[in-house]
XYZ file of C-alpha atoms in Angstrom:
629
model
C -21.262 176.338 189.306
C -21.946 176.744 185.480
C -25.650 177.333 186.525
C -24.483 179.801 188.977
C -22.081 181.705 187.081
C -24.906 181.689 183.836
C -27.752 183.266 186.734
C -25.193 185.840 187.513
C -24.028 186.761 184.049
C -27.764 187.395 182.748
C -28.888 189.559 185.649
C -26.132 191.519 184.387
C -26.127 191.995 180.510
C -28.208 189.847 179.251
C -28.847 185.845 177.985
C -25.696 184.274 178.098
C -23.583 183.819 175.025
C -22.523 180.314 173.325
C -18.939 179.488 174.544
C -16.080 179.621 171.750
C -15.496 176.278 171.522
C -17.608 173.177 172.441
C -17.260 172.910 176.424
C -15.420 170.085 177.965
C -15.804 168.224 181.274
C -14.531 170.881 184.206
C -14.347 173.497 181.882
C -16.361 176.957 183.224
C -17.683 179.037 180.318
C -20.209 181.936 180.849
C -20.774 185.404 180.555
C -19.356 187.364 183.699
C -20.921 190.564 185.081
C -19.429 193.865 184.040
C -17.155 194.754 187.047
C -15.455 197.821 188.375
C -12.197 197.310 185.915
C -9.726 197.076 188.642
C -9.013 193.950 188.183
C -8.404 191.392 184.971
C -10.778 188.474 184.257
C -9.467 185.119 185.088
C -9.901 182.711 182.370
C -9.414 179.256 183.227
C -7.656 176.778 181.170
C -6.161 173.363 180.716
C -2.174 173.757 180.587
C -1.851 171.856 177.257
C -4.130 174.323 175.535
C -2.178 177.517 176.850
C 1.802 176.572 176.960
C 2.123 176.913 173.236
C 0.666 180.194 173.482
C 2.641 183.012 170.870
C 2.406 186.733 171.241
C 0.840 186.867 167.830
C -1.964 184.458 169.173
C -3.350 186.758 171.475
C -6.061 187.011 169.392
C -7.317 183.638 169.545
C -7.280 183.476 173.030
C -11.064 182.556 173.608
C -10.432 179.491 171.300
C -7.060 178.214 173.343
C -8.731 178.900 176.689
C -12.294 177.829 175.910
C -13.981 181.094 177.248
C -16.558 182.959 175.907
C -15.358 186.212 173.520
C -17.093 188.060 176.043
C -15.418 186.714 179.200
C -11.879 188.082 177.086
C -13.508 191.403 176.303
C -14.455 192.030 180.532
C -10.464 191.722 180.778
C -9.725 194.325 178.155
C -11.585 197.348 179.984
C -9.665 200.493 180.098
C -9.156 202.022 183.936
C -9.613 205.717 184.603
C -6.416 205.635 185.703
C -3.320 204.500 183.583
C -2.245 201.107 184.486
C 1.002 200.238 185.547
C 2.204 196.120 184.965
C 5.558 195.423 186.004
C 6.911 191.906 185.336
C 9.062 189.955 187.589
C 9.612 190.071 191.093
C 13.070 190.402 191.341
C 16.104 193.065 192.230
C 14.935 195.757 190.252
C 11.171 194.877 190.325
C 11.546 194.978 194.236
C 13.476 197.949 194.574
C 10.825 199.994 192.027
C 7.950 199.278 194.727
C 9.611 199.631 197.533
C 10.535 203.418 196.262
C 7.440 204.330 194.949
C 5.536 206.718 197.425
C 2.610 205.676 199.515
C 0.226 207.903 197.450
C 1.082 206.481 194.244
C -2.567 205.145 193.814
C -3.742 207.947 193.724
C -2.174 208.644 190.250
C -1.519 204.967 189.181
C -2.896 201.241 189.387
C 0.154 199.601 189.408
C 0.107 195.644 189.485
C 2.907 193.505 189.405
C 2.646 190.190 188.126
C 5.213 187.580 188.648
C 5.259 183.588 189.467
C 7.777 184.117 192.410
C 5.720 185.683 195.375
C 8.800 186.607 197.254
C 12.050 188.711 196.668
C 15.003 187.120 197.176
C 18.434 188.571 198.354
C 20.332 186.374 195.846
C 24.401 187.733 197.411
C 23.638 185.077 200.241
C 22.296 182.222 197.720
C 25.765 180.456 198.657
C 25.303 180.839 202.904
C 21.974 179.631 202.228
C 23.258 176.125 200.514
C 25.206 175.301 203.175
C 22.900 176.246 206.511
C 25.317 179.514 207.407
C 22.193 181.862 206.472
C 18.585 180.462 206.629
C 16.575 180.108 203.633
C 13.309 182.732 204.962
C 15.983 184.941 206.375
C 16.509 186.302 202.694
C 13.329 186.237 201.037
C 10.738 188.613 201.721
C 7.075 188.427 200.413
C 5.705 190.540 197.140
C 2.910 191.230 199.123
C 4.587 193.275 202.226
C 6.228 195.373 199.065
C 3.136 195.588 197.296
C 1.013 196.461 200.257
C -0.876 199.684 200.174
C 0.922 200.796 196.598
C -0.311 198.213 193.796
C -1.651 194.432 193.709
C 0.021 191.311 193.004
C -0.821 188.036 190.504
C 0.748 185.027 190.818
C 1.275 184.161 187.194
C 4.035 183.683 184.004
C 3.786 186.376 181.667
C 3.391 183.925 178.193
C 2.644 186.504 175.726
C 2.699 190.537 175.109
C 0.973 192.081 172.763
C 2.526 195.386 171.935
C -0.125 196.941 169.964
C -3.070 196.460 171.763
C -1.564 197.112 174.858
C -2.417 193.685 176.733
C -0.722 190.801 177.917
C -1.527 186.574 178.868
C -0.316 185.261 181.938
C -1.088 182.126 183.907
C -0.869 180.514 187.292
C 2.357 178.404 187.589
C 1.490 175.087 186.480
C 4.408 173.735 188.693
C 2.997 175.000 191.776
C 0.646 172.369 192.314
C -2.852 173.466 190.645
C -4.527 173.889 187.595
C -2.876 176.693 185.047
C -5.625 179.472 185.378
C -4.759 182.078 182.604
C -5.865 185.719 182.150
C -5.304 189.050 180.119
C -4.570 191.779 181.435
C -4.570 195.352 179.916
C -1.619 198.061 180.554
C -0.920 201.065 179.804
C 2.745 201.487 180.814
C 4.548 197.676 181.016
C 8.010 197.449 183.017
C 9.632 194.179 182.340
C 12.003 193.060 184.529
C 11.698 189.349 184.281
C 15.839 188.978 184.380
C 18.125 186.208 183.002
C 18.463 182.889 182.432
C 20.939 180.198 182.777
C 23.264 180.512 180.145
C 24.724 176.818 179.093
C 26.799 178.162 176.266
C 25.787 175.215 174.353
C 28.574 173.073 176.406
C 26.894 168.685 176.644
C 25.825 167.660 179.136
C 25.456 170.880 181.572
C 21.806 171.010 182.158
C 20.922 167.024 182.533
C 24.326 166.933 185.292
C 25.338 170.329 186.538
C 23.561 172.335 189.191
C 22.486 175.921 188.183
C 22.270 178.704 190.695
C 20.218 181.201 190.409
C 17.170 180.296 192.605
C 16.463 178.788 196.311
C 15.448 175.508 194.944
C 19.244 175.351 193.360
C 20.666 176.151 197.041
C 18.429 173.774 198.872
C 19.126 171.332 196.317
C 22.924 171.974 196.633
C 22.764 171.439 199.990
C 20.966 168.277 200.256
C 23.331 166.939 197.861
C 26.312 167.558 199.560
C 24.785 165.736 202.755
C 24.034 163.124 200.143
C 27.007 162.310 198.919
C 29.011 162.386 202.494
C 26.486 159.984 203.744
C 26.873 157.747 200.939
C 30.636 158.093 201.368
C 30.498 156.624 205.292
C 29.072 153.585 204.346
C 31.229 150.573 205.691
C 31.525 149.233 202.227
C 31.445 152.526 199.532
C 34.564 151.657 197.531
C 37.612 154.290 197.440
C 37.410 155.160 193.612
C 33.965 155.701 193.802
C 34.264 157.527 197.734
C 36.745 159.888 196.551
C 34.104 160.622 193.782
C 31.474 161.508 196.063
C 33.475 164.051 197.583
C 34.704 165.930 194.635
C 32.971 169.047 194.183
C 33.141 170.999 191.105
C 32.408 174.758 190.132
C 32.131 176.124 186.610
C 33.297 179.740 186.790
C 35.685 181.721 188.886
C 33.393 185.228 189.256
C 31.306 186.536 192.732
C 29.092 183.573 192.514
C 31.517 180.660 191.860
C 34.163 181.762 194.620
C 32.087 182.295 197.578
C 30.040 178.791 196.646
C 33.239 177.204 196.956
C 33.988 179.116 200.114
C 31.224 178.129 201.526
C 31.169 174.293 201.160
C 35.172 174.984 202.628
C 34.153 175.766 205.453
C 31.003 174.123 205.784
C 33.026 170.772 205.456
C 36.772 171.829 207.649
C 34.327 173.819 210.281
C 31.500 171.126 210.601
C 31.361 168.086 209.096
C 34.961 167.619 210.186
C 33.961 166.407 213.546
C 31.469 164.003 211.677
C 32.872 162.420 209.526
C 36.825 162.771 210.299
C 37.996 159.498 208.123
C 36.580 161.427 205.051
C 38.666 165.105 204.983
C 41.424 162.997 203.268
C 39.268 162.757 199.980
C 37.500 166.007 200.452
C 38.538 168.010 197.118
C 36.735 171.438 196.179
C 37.866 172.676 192.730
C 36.975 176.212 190.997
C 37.703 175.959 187.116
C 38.486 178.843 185.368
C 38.969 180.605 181.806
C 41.181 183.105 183.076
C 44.704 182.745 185.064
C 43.189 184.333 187.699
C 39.490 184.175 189.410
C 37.417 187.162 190.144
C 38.620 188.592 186.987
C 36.457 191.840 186.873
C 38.220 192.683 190.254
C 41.302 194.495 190.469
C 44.538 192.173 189.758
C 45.509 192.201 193.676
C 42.287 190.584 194.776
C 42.631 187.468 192.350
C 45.945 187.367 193.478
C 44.553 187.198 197.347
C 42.110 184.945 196.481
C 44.739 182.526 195.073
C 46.334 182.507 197.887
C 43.635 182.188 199.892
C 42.326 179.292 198.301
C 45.653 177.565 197.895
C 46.114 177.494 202.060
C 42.817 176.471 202.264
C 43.262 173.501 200.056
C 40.651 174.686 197.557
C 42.136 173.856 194.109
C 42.025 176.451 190.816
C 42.042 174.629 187.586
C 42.946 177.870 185.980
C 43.407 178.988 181.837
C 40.815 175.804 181.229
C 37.092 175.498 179.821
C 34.978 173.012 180.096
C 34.330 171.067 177.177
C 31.393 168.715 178.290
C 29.873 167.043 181.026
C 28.454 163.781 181.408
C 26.967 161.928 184.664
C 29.973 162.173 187.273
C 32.484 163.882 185.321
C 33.642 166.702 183.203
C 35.611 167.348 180.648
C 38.123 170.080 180.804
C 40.613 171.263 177.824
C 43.270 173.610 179.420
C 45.134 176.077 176.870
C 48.391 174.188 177.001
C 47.562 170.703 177.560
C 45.044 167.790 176.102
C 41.227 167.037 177.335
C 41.012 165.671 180.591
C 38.253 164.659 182.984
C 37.554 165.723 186.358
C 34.951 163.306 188.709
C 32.818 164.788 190.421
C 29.529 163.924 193.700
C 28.582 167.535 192.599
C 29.123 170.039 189.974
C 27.592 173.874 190.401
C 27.464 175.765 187.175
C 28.000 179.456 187.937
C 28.761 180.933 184.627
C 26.979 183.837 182.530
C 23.939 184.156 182.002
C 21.453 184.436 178.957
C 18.156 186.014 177.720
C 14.588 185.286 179.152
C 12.443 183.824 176.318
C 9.757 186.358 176.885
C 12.363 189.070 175.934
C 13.313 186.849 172.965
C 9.548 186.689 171.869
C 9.417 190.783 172.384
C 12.268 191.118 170.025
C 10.518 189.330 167.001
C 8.173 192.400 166.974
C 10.617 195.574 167.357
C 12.790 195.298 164.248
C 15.265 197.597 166.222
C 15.390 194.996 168.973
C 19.337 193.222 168.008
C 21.261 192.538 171.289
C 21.760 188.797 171.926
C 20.815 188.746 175.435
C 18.464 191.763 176.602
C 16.671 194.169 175.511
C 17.997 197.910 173.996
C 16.271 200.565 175.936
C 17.332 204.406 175.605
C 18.723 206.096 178.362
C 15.804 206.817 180.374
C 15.013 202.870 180.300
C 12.395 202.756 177.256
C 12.317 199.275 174.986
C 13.472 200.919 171.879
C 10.656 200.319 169.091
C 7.839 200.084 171.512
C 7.074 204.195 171.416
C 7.843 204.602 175.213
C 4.690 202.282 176.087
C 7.278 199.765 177.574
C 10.261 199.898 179.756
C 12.745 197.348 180.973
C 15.510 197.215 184.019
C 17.536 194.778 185.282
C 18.977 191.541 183.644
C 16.533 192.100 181.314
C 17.839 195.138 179.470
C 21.231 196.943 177.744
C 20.727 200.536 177.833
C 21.925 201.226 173.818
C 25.349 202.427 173.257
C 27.101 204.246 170.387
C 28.794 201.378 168.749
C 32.823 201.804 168.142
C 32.906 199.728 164.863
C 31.605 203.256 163.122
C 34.310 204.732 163.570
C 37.372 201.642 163.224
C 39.411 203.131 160.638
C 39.516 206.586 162.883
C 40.469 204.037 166.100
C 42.818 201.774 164.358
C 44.833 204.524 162.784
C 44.769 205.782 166.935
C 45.740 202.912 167.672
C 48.542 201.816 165.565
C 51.455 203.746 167.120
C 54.274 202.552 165.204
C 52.819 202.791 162.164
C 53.266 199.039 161.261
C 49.927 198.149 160.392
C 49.711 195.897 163.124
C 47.853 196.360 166.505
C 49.563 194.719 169.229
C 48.302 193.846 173.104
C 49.959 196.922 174.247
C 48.504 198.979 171.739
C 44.996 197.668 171.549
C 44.963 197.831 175.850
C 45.550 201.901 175.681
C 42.862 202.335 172.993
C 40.217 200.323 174.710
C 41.106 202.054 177.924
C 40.975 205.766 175.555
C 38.101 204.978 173.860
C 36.079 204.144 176.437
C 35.576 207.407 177.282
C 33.088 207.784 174.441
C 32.237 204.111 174.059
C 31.781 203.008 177.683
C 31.129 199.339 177.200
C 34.752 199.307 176.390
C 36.098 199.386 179.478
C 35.406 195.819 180.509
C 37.553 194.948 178.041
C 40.309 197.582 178.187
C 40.564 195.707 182.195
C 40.789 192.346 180.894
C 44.014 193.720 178.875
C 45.127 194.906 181.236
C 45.495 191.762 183.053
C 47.379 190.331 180.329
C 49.757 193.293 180.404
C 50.613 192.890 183.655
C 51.164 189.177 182.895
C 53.297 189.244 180.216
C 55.724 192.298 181.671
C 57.203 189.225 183.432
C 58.115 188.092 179.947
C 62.070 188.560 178.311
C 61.120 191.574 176.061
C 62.833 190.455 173.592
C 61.343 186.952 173.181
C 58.052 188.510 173.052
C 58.634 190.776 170.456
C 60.062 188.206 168.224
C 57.377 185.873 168.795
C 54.944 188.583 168.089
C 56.647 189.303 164.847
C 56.406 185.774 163.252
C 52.092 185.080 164.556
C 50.755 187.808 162.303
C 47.302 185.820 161.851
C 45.778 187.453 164.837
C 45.212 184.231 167.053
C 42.527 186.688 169.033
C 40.175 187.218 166.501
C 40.429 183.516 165.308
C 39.261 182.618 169.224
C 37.099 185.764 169.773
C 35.359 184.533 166.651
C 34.535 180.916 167.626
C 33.459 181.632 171.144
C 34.355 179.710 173.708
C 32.352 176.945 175.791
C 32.609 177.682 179.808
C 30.880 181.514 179.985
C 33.307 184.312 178.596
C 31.645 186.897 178.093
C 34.881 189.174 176.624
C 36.517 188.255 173.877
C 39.837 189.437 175.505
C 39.435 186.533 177.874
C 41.412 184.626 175.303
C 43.668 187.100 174.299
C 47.812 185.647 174.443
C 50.399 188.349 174.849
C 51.452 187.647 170.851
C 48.496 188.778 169.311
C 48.410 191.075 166.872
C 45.840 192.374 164.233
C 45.453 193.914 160.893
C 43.184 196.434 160.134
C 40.462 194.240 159.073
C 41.277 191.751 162.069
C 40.161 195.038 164.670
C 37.484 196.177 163.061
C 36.144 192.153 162.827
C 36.842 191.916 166.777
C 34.994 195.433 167.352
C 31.905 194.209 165.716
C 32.245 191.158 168.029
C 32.489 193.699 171.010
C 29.793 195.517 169.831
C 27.599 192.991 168.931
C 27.449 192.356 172.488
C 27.774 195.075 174.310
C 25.783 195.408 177.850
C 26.218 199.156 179.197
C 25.829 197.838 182.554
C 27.428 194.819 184.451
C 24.357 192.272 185.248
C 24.596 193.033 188.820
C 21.365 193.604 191.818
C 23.694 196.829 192.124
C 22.551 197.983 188.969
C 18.877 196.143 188.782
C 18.953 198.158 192.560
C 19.180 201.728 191.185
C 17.166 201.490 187.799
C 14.368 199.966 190.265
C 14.747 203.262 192.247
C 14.724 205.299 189.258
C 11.863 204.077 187.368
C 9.960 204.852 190.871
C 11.301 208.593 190.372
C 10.263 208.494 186.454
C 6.845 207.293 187.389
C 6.867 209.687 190.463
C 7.789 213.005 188.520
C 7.060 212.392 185.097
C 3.324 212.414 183.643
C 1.062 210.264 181.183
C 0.224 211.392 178.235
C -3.490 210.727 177.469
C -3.495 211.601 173.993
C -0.391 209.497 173.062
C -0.807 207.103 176.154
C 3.205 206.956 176.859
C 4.589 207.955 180.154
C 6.540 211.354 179.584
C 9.274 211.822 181.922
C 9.553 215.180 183.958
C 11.791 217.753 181.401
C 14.238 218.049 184.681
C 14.274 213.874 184.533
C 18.385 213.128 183.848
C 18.944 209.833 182.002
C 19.874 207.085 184.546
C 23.244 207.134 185.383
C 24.855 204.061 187.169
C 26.600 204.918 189.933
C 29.229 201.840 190.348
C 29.408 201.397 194.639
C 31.892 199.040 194.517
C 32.213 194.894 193.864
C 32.317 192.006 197.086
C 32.706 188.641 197.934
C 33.306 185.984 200.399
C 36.752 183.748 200.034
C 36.081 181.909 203.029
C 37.776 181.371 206.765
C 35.686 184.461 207.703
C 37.411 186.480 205.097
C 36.209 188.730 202.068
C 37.632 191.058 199.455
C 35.962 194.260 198.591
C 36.742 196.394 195.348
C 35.534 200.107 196.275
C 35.649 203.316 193.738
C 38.292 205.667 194.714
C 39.555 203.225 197.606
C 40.987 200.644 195.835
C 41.196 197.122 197.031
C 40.227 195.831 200.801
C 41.147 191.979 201.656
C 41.338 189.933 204.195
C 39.387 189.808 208.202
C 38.671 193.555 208.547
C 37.372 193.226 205.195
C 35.241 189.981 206.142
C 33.649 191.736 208.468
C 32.310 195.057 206.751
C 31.174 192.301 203.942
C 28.822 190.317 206.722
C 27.826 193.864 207.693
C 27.182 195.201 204.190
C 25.192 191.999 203.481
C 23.279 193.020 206.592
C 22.090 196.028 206.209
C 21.700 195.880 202.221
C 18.253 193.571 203.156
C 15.169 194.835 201.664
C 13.596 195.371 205.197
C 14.381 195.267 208.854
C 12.510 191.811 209.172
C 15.236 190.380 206.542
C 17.963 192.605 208.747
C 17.010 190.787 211.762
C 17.013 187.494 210.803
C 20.286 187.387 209.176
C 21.959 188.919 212.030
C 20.578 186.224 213.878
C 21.473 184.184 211.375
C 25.404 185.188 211.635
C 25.261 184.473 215.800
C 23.453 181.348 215.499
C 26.143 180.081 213.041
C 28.757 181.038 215.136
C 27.624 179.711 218.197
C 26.272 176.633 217.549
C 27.647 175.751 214.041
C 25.864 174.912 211.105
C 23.130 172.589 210.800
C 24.135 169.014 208.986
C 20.686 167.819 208.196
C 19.067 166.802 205.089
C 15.744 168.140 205.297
């Protein structure tokens, strides 16, 4: 092959040139043929010599691949057409192809590169962990979205080299072959690589706890729930250790958390029960939660329904609590008002926050203007600031930049101080959040989690409150906001108690805290959905600049505006809640119905419809299958 690939590089330019580095056993190193630039030059490479790989080694990439300097010089050519990379294959990756018009090649080479070669419709992650939905019914290949617009690598972006416009990616090493690495040249890049599993630093969570963000973490969920009921039916499984087994644990009350433990409900009461009918006595499912209340970015009235719910379904809250570590069958959980306790566990899911992709935190280290903890800051039309509009992000992967409120603190506090005590109470600091959102819109999320509280502690004697209030002039919420907290808040008012108050320099600590982490944008597909959509209009309308080489976006291009549809999810017994703009909140059958129809329809094409409508009549007619396979 060496032989071969020497023949062919000399007919073409010339006597072959000496490799970089002494060749090894296996290794290929020659000089390839010029070729017709559409696509990039594999370079092939031994996986210990490329996962170390930095953005600031691109330049040494012959040496750490053992090519030739002219094999890396092939992948650098320049197209006639600008080039197009988009990274990731996910919500708002998907969306962006699917919208881009049929002609687009005709202006663009767009390539995606991503080492998932399927989209998947992540809402019915919990159906597909316990057989309701099948696992191909919500994926759909890269390649049917691709198809006729752009072409598609099956790699992990390791590196990306901002100023010379060129990037290093590599075959998966975990799917089963040899890492085969590349470069590749752009001259727009759309990242939309997404999140991470965010362990907030709590022991123990990522040797014991199931993540779930993937298929491989439903499938693996559901083979361990057959697991641990077939260990439990053994003649001689002893009751402590039974009763174990059977325990299943969520971390984190939101969208994902509830309908997981919906789903193994009825899974287990609608068909295991006839299986194993000796075991429903130790069956416990348990949701724990930082809040009072789960599905806390709903409106109050659908936690409240979702309590209730889950109480007649036996499902039990552990409510007000974090976790404080976890450790092989158990976790620890510290509620506000009481001392550590454990919990046992067969399985524990950990559903809560999320956190940034290293290749985002690698990006950072290069744009000095690059500061949010968890994404990164585009401008309004979706540009990475610092990278002079030659890179763009959407999705989980970027927080479009906001004004930040702690500018103007002195101005808000002195708003927000109504009765001129120098003291901001609960009360007080609810209506300015709610006010100043107006202007500073990531805000809001916090105005609503105040609101909560509010409504909580109007059940309160007025009286005691105010006294108790009087004498706690520390500011207990800044002291918590401060140090964090272990089990996935992502507000500092999630810890707020209705006898808070601050001084001056108290607010303006908690507004840097607010700001310091401030996401425009919920981390929703909703959103990843419509910047995918409106990237595809920016690349549609706008035009590339050849002298500056930056995508300009048409002068009649609007900044993307989010345009919030409206929040879902499954509470089990065929039942749903639905938060909807303008509407207001929707619970219960009728509402479990338009959610099965929603999830329907929302599929990224009419294959994906048709299957999970087949999907929902299979269930119900024959049940879910118990297998292990």
């Amino acid at each position: 092959m060496q032989a071969l690939a020497a023949k062919n590089a000399q007919a073409a330019a010339g006597p072959p040139r000496q490799c970089a580095v002494p060749a090894r056993t296996g290794s290929r190193c020659s000089r390839r043929p010029a070729q017709p630039a559409r696509k990039a030059q594999p370079i092939f490479a031994s996986a210990d010599k490329v996962s170390p790989l930095k953005a600031q080694a691109v330049d040494d990439i012959a040496v750490y691949t053992e090519v030739s300097t002219q094999s890396v010089a092939d992948a650098q050519v320049k197209l006639d057409k600008p080039r197009v990379v988009v990274l990731g294959s996910g919500w708002a990756s998907a969306c962006f192809f699917k919208a881009l018009p049929k002609d687009i090649k005709e202006k663009y080479e767009v390539v995606m590169v991503s080492p998932r070669n399927y989209f998947l419709y992540t809402p019915l992650l919990p159906a597909v962990a316990v057989g309701t939905m099948e696992e191909r019914s919500i994926v759909e290949p890269v390649r049917n979205l691709v198809l006729g617009k752009g072409d598609y690598y099956e790699a992990v972006c390791k590196a990306i080299d901002p100023v010379r416009k060129e990037l290093v990616a590599c075959f998966p090493k975990d799917a089963g072959l040899d890492e085969a690495c590349f470069k590749i040249a752009y001259d727009i890049l759309i990242i939309g690589v997404g999140s991470v599993n965010n362990t907030f630093g709590v022991k123990g969570v990522a040797e014991y706890c199931q993540f779930f963000k993937s298929i491989e973490d439903a499938n693996t969920l559901r083979k361990r729930i057959s697991e641990c009921f077939e260990r439990a039916a053994l003649p001689y499984t002893p009751e402590e250790e039974r009763k174990k087994l059977l325990s299943f644990v969520i971390c984190g009350g939101g969208p994902t958390g509830v309908e997981v433990a919906a789903e193994i409900h009825d899974f287990v009461f609608n068909d295991l029960k006839a299986h194993y009918p000796e075991l429903l006595k130790d069956v416990r499912i348990r949701v724990i939660e930082l809040m009072d209340y789960v599905l806390s970015t709903y409106d109050r009235k659908i936690g409240e329904f979702t309590h209730k719910q889950f109480e007649r379904a036996g499902i039990e809250l552990v409510l007000n609590t974090r976790v404080a570590s976890v450790r092989d069958g158990y976790v620890s959980v510290v509620p506000k008002s009481g001392e550590e306790f454990e919990i046992p566990f067969g399985s524990c899911v950990w559903a809560t926050g999320i956190a940034m992709n290293p290749l985002i935190k690698e990006l950072q280290q290069q744009f000095p203007e690059q500061t949010h903890f968890r994404s990164a800051l585009t401008d309004e039309f979706l540009r990475v600031k610092g990278s002079d509009g030659s890179i763009w992000a959407f999705g989980d992967a970027s927080t479009i930049e906001q004004p930040r409120a702690l500018q103007r603190a002195d101005e808000l506090f002195e708003q927000a101080d109504t009765n001129k005590d120098g003291l901001v109470g609960l009360k007080e600091l609810q209506a300015l959040l709610t006010e100043a959102s107006k202007e500073f819109s990531h805000l809001e999320e916090h105005a609503r989690f105040l609101e909560a509280k509010n409504k909580r502690a109007s059940h309160l004697e007025e009286h005691a409150r105010f006294l108790e209030a009087k004498n706690k002039r520390f500011g207990g919420l800044l002291q918590r906001a401060l140090a964090g907290n272990s089990n996935g808040a992502e507000s500092p008012m999630q810890t707020v108690e209705e006898t808070d108050e601050l001084t001056k320099e108290q607010f303006k600590a908690l507004l840097e805290k607010i700001d310091s982490g401030l996401r425009a944008l919920p981390a929703t597909a909703q959103v990843a959905k419509q910047q995918g959509e409106y990237l595809a209009e920016v690349l549609k309308r706008g035009s590339f600049d050849q002298q500056a080489k930056v995508l300009q976006p048409n002068e009649k291009q609007a900044p993307f505006k989010y345009n919030h549809k409206g929040s879902l999810a499954y509470v089990g017994g065929d039942q749903a809640v639905m938060d909807i703009p303008k509407v207001g909140p929707i619970f219960g059958t009728g509402a479990g119905i338009m959610w099965k129809g929603y999830e329907t329809f929302a599929q990224i094409s009419l294959r994906n419809q048709l299957l999970v409508i087949s999907d929902w009549v299979r269930t119900k007619l024959f049940g879910r299958d118990i297998s292990r396979v």
